[in-house]
XYZ file of C-alpha atoms in Angstrom:
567
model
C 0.000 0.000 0.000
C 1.097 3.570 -0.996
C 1.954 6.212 1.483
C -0.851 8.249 -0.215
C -3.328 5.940 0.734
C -2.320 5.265 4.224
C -4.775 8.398 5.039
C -7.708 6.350 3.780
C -7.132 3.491 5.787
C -6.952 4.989 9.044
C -9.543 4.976 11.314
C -12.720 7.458 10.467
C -13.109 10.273 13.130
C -15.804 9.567 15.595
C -19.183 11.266 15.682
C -19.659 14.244 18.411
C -22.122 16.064 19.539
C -20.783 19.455 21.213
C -17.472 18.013 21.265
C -19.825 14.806 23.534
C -21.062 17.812 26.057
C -24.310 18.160 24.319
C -24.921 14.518 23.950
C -23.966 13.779 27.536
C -26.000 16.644 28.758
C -29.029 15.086 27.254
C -28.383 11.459 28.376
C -27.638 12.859 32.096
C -31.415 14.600 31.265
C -33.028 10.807 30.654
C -31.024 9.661 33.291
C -32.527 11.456 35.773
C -36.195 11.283 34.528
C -35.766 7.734 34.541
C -34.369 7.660 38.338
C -36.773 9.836 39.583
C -40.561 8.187 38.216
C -38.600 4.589 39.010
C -35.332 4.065 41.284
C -37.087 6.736 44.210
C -40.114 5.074 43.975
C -38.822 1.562 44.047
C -36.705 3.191 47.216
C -39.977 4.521 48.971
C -41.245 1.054 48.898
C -38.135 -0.232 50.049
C -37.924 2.334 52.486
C -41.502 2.459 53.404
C -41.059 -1.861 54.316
C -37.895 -1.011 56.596
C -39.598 1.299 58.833
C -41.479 0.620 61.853
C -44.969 2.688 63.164
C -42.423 5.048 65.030
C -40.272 5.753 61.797
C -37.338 3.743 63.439
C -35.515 0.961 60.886
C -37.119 -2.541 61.751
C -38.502 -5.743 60.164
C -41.400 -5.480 61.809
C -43.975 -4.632 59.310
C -42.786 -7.931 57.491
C -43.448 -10.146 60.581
C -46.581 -8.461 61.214
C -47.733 -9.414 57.836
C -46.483 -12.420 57.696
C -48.491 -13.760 60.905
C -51.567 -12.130 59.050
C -53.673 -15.129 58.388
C -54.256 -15.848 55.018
C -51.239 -14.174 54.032
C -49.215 -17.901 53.313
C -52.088 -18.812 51.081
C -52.413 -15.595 49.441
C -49.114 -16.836 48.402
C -49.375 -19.797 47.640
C -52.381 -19.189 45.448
C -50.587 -16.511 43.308
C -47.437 -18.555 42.480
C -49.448 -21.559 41.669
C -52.204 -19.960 39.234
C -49.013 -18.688 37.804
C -47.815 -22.093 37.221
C -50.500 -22.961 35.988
C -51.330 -20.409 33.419
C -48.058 -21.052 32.101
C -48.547 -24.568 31.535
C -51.569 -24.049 29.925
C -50.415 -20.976 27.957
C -47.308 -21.516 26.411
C -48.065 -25.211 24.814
C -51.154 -23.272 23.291
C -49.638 -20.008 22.253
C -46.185 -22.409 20.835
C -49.063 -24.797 18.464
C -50.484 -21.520 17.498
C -47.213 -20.261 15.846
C -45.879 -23.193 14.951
C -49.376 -23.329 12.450
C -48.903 -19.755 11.460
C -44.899 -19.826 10.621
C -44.036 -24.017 10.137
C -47.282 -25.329 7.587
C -49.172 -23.983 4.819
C -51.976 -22.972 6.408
C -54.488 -20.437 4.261
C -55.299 -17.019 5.811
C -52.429 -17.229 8.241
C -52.643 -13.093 8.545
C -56.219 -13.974 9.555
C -55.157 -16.342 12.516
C -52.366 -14.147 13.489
C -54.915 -11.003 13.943
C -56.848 -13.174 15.715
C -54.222 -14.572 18.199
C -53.634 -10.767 19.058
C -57.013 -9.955 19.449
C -56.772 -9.482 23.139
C -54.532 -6.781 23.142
C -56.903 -4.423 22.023
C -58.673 -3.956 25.645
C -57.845 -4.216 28.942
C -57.114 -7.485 30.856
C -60.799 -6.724 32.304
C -62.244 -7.698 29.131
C -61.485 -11.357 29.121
C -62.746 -11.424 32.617
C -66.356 -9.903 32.031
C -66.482 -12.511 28.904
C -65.695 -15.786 31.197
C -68.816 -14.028 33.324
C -71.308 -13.598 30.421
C -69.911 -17.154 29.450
C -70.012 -19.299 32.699
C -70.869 -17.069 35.377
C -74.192 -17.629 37.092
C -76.084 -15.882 34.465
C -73.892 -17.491 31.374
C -74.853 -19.037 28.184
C -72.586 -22.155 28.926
C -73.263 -22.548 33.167
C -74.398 -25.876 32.012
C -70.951 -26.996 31.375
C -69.527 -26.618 34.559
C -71.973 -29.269 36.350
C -72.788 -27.334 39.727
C -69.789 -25.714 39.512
C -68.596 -21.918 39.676
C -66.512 -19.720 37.565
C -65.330 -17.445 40.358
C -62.205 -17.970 41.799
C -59.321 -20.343 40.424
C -61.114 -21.292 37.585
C -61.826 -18.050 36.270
C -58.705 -16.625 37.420
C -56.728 -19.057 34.986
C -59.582 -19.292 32.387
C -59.502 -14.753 31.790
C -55.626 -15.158 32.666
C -54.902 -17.510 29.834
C -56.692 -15.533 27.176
C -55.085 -12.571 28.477
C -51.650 -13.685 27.951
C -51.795 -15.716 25.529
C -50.781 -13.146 22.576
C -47.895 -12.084 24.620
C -46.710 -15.563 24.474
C -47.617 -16.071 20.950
C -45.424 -12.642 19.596
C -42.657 -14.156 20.858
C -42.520 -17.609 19.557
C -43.789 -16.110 16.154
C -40.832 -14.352 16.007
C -38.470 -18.171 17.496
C -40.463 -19.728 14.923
C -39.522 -17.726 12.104
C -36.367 -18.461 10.743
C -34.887 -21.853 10.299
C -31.999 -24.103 8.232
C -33.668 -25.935 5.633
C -30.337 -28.131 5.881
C -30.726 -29.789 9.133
C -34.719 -30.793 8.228
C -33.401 -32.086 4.630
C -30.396 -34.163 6.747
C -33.103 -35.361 9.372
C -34.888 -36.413 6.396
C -31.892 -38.405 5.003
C -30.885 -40.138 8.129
C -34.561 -41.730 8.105
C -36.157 -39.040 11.117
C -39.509 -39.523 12.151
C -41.666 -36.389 12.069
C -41.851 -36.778 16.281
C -37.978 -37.454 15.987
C -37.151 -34.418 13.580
C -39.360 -32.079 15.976
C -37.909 -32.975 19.095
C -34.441 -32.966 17.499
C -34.500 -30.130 15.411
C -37.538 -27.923 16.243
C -37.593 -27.783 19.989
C -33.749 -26.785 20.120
C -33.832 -23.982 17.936
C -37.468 -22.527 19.417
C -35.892 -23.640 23.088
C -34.921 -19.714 23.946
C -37.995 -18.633 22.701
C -40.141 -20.793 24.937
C -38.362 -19.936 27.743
C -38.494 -16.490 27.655
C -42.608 -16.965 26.572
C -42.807 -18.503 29.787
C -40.748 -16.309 32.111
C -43.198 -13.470 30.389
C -46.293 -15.597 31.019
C -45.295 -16.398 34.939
C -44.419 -12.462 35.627
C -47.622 -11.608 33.935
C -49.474 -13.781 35.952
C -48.451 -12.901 38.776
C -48.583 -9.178 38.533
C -52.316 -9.342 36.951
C -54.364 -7.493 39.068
C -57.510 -6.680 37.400
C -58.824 -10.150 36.128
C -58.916 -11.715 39.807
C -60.391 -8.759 41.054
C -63.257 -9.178 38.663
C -64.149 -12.777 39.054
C -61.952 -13.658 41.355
C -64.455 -13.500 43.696
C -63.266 -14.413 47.569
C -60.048 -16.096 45.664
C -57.071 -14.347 48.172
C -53.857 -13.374 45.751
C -50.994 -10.952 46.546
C -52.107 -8.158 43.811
C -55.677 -7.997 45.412
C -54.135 -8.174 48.655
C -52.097 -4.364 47.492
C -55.176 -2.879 46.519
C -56.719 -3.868 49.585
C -54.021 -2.960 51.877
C -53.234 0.581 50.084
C -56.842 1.634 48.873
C -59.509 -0.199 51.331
C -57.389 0.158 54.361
C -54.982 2.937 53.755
C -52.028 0.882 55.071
C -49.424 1.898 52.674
C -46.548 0.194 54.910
C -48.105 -3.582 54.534
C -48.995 -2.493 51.079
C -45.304 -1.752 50.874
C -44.479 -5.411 52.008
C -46.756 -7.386 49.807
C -45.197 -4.955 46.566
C -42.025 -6.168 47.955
C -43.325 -9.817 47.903
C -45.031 -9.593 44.413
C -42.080 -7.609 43.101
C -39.659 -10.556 43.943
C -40.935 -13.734 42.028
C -41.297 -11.357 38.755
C -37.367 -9.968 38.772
C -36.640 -14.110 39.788
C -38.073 -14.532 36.008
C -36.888 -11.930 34.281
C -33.286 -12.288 35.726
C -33.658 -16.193 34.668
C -34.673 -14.959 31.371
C -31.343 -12.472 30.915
C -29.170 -15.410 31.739
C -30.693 -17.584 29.080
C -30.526 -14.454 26.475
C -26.671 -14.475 27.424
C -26.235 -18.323 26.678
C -28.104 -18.264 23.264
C -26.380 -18.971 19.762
C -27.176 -17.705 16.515
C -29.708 -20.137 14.969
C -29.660 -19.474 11.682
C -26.255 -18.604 9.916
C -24.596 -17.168 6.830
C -24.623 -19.975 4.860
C -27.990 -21.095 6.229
C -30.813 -21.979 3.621
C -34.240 -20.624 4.499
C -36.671 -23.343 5.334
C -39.936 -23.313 3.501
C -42.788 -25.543 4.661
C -44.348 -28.270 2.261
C -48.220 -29.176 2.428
C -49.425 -31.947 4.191
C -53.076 -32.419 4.364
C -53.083 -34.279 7.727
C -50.848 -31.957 9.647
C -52.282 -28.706 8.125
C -55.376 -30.118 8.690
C -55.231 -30.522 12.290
C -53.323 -26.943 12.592
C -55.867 -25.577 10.629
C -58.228 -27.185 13.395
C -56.407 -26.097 16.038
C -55.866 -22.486 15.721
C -60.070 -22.492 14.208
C -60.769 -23.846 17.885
C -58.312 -21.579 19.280
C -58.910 -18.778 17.277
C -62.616 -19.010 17.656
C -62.618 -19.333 21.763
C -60.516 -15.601 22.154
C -63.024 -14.286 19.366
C -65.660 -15.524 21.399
C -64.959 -14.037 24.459
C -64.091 -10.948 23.776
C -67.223 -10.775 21.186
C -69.382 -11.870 24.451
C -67.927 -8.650 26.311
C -68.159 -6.457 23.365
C -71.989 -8.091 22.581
C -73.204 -7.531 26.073
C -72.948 -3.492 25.693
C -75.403 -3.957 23.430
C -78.031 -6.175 25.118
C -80.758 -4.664 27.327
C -80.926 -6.464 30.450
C -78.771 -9.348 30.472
C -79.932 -12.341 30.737
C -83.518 -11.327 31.030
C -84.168 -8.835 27.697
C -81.627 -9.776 25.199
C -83.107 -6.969 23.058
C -80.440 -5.081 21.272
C -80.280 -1.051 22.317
C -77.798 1.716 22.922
C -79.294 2.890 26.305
C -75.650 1.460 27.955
C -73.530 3.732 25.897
C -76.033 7.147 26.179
C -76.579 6.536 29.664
C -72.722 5.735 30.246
C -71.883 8.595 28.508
C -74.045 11.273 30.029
C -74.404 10.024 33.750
C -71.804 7.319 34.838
C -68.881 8.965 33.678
C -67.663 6.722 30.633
C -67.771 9.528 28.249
C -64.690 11.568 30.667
C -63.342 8.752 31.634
C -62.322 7.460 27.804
C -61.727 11.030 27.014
C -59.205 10.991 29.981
C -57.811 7.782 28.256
C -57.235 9.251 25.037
C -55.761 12.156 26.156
C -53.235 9.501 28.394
C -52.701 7.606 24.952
C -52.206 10.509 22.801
C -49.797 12.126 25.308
C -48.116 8.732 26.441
C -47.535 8.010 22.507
C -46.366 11.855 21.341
C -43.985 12.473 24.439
C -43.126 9.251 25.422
C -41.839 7.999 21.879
C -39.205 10.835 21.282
C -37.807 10.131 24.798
C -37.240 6.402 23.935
C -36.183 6.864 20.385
C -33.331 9.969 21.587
C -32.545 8.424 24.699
C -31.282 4.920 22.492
C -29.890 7.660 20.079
C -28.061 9.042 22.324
C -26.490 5.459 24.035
C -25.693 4.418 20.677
C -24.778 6.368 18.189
C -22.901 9.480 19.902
C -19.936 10.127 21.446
C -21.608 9.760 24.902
C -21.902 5.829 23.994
C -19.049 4.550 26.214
C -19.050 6.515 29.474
C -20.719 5.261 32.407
C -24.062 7.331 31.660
C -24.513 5.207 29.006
C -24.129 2.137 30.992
C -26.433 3.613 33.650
C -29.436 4.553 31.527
C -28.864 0.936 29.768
C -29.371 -0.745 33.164
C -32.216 1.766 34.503
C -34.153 0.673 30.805
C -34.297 -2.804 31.929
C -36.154 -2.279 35.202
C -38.963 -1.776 34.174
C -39.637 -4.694 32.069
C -39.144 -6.883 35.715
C -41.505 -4.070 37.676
C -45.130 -4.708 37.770
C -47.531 -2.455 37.293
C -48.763 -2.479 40.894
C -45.885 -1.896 42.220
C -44.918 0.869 40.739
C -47.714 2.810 41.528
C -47.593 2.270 45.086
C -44.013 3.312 45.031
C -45.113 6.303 43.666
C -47.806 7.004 46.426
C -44.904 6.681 48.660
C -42.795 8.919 46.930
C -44.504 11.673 45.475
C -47.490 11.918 48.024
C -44.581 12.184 50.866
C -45.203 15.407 52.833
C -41.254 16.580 52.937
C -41.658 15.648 48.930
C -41.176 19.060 46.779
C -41.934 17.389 43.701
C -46.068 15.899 45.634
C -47.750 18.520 43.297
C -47.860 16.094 41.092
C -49.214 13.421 42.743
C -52.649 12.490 40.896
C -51.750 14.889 38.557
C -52.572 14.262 34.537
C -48.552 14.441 34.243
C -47.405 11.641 36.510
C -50.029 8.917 34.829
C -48.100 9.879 31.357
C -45.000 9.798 33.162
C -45.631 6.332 35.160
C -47.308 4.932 31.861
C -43.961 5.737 29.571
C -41.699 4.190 32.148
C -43.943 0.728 33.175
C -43.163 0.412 29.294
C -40.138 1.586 28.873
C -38.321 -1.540 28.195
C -39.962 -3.069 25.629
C -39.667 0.442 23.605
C -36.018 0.979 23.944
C -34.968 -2.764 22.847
C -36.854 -1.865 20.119
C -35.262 1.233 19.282
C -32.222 -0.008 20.022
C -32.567 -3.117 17.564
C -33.505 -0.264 14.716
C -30.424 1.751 15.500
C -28.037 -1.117 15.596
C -29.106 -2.106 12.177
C -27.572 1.335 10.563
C -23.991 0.971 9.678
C -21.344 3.486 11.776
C -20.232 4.296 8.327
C -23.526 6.705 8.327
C -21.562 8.553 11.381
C -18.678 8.315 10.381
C -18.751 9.802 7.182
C -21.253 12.675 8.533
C -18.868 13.522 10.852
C -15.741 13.601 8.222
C -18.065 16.027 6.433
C -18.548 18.356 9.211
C -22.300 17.644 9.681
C -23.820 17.419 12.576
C -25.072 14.439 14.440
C -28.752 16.118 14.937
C -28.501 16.684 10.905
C -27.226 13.133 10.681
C -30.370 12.019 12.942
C -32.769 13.734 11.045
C -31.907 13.275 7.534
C -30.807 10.105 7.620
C -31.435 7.862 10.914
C -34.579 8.574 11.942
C -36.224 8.624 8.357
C -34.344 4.783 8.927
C -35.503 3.905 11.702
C -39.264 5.454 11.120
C -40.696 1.712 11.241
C -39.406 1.421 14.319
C -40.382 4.597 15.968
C -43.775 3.936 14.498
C -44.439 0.922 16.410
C -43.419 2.259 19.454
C -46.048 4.734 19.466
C -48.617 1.922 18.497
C -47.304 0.337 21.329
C -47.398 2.855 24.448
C -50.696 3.816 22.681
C -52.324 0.710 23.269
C -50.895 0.293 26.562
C -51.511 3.427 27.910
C -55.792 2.708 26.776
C -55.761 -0.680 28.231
C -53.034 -0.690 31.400
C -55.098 -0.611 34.584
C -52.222 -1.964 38.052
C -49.978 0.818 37.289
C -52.606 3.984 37.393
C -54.918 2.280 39.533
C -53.415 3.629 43.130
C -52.506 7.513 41.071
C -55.761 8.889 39.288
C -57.762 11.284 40.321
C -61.415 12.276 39.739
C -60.720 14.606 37.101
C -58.136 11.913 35.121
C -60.137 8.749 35.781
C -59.141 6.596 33.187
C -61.310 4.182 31.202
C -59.214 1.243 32.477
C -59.767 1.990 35.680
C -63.476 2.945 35.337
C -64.394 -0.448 33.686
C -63.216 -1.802 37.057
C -65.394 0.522 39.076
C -68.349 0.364 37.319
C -68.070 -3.616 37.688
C -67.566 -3.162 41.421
C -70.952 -1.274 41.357
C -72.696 -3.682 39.411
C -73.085 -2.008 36.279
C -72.377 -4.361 33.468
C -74.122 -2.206 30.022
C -71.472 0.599 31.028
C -68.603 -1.513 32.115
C -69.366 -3.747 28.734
C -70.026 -0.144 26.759
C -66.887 1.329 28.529
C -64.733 -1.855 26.987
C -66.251 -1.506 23.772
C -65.448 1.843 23.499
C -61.680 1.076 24.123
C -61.144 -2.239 21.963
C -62.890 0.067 19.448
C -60.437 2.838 19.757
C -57.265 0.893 19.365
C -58.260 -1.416 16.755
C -58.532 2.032 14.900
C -55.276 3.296 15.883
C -54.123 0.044 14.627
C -56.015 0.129 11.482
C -54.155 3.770 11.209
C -51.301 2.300 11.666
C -51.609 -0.341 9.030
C -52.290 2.701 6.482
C -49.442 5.011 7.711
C -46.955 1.856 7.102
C -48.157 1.290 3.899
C -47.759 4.734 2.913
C -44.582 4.905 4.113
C -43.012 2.750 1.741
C -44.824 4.092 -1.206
C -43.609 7.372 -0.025
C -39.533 5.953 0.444
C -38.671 4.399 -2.552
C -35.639 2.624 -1.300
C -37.723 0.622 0.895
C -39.142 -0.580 -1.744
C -35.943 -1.347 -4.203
C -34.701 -3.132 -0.772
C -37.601 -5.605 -0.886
């Protein structure tokens, strides 16, 4: 090599922003928005456990609670409906994708929508269908001979269909790639089908499944709103925070039992991280892409299978969308819109989804540019390597091991503390957007970050040779990129922030009642038109953001050409 060209071989200059000031000033910014609506609230609760009556450090709220009778079984109850609903769950939601990615099923985009279909309402939705179902006024009582839907039954029954979609995105995605190589050298060897599964499908999907049921577990045990629905006198430990912190105002057991709930959901997700650190590439460079061949009698029992499957989560949430429109149920099953105009104009469900939107809206616009620049910032400027980086990296994780619940107490603790400058906003509009971005945080910055670390450094690196500037660089190039991405991000604190009920049920007030929340009130009271009208009114409204959605996408790459030629 010539002397000449040495120049051209060296390393390229590294992208700055402010010489890293500006960058670093902005990541310390995230940093401590991110410390103060989750590490001082998790440190309340801590705090809040430690303490005795007399503000003096002491274990004694713990063994107060734990000679509270009912307390052990409270326990014991959660962990095993857990177990449970993961057993049940994941086998179902891994069948389900295996039909939709491994045979040649017809109208798999059908079956996929309708494996999601739950995410469109709250958690509370599945519950009031297993009611209009089985409860003691059901269609199908019959089937339970003499038997009752509240309590474990219904618990698992509502549980299962509400995290069953959860389970299914992420063996979709485990599912989706393979090496046509090892099924054709299965083949050769003389493999039976059972053989070839076991031997070559189970290993590769194995990560997959175990993170699908680490999710499922933490889910289950977090869920809040479905056992207090039809739960009935069923003791678990979220109930047992609601009760503690909202019927009896005794925020330092409530404090405890956070603490207990918190524990068996970081358990999974730490599990989870260590089998994320062990797993190998599945599919390689030289790997060929596996495509599936018909066969009538497997296809035909998928096909079955995700029908029957399919058909049971339409079903339910059809019953609670149905019964918004019935008169009297079961008594007059004439149809009539007396739920929604009464709902609207006396029980509060027109505020209360107004509230909602506004949540969504403001969760989605705000919350989306702080994830997006905040993964920016970690990855792609010079602040990348200093210990900020590696701070706001670990804080982003939290939250995905946090439930809902928990949180919010922590954040009665924290903000409604009297010696607490910051306890204007307690109840405040502000603090549910703020609480809502953070209890999904994590899932929103992996994705960012997975969009970003798809762009070469070469993008940087030659801005940077030219003399432009990283926020050019980011807006011209990266974040027209990464749009996708930043796209389904909103869609997905959208949806969240509509539906999510544990985190803002201990923080609303009665001006910022949210829908969520109200669907569980007006059940309390007895009201089933408006609580059915209220869900109705919030399945409808995401199912249109998502139908937006859809549209915006496809206009997106008619709009960017070079997503197109890259097709």
């Amino acid at each position: 090599m010539s002397v000449a060209a040495t120049p051209l071989a060296a390393a390229p200059p590294r992208p700055r922003l402010g010489a890293g000031t500006g960058a670093k000033l902005l990541l310390l910014g995230a940093t401590l928005l991110l410390a103060l609506f989750l590490l001082a609230p998790l440190a309340a609760l801590l705090g809040q456990s430690l303490v005795d009556e007399s503000g003096h450090w002491s274990l004694q709220r713990f063994r107060e609670f734990a000679a509270t009778p009912g307390v052990a079984t409270a326990a014991w109850n959660t962990l095993w409906i857990a177990l449970l609903v993961t057993a049940i769950t994941v086998p179902l939601a891994f069948v389900y994708a295996y039909a939709i990615q491994r045979s040649t099923l017809p109208l798999k985009p059908l079956w996929r929508v309708l494996g999601l279909a739950p995410l469109l309402g709250p958690s509370l939705v599945g519950a009031i269908g297993i009611i209009q179902w089985f409860g003691t006024q059901g269609v199908l009582k019959s089937w339970l001979a003499g038997g009752t839907i509240y309590g474990a039954p219904g618990i698992v029954l509502a549980t299962v269909f509400a995290a069953f979609p959860h389970a299914l995105m992420i063996l979709v995605v485990a599912l989706a790639h393979a090496d046509a190589r090892l099924y054709e050298a299965a083949d050769a060897l003389g493999a039976s089908r059972w053989r070839r599964f076991c031997t070559v499908t189970l290993p590769a999907a194995r990560y997959g499944l175990v993170s699908a049921a680490l999710v499922v577990f933490a889910y289950s045990v977090s869920e809040f709103g479905i056992p207090k629905v039809v739960g009935g006198n069923f003791p678990v430990l979220a109930v047992e925070i609601y009760v503690q912190a909202v019927g009896l105002h005794n925020f330092g057991r409530g404090a405890v039992v956070a603490l207990l709930l918190l524990a068996p959901v970081l358990l999974a997700f730490t599990v989870d991280r260590q089998v994320q650190r062990r797993q190998q590439a599945s599919l390689t460079a030289r790997a060929v892409p596996y495509s599936a061949r018909a066969d009538r009698r497997r296809d035909g029992a998928l096909l079955l299978f995700v029908v029957l499957v399919g058909g049971a989560l339409v079903a339910v949430l059809g019953m609670a969308l149905w019964s918004s429109f019935i008169s009297f149920w079961p008594y007059n099953l004439e149809p009539t819109l007396r739920h929604y105009t009464y709902g609207l104009a006396e029980a509060g469900v027109g505020s209360a989804w107004f509230n909602s939107l506004r949540l969504a809206a403001a969760t989605a616009l705000l919350g989306t540019p702080f994830v997006f620049v905040t993964a920016w910032l970690i990855d792609k400027t010079a602040a990348r390597d200093t210990r900020l980086a590696a701070v706001v990296q670990a804080l982003a994780s939290l939250p995905m091991g946090v439930p809902g619940l928990v949180l919010g107490i922590g954040c009665i603790l924290f903000f409604n503390h009297p010696d607490n400058p910051l306890g204007w906003l307690y109840k405040s509009f502000a603090l549910l957007v703020a609480v809502t971005v953070v209890h999904y945080y994590s899932a929103c910055h992996l994705t960012a970050l997975t969009a970003l670390k798809s762009l070469d450094r070469e993008f940087e690196a030659v801005s940077a040779s030219l003399k432009v500037s990283p926020l050019q660089t980011l807006r011209r190039v990266t974040l027209p990129v990464c749009l996708p991405a930043v796209m389904e991000i909103a869609r997905y604190l959208f949806i969240n922030a509509m539906t999510t009920v544990s985190a803002l049920v201990f923080l609303y007030s009665p001006d910022t009642l949210p829908a969520s929340v109200s669907i569980l009130n007006l059940d309390e009271a007895g009201d089933l038109g408006p609580t059915a009208a209220m869900a109705t009114l919030v399945v409808a409204t995401t199912a249109a953001y998502s139908g937006l959605h859809v549209l915006a996408e496809r206009l997106l790459r008619r709009r960017q050409a070079w997503r197109l030629a890259s097709r």
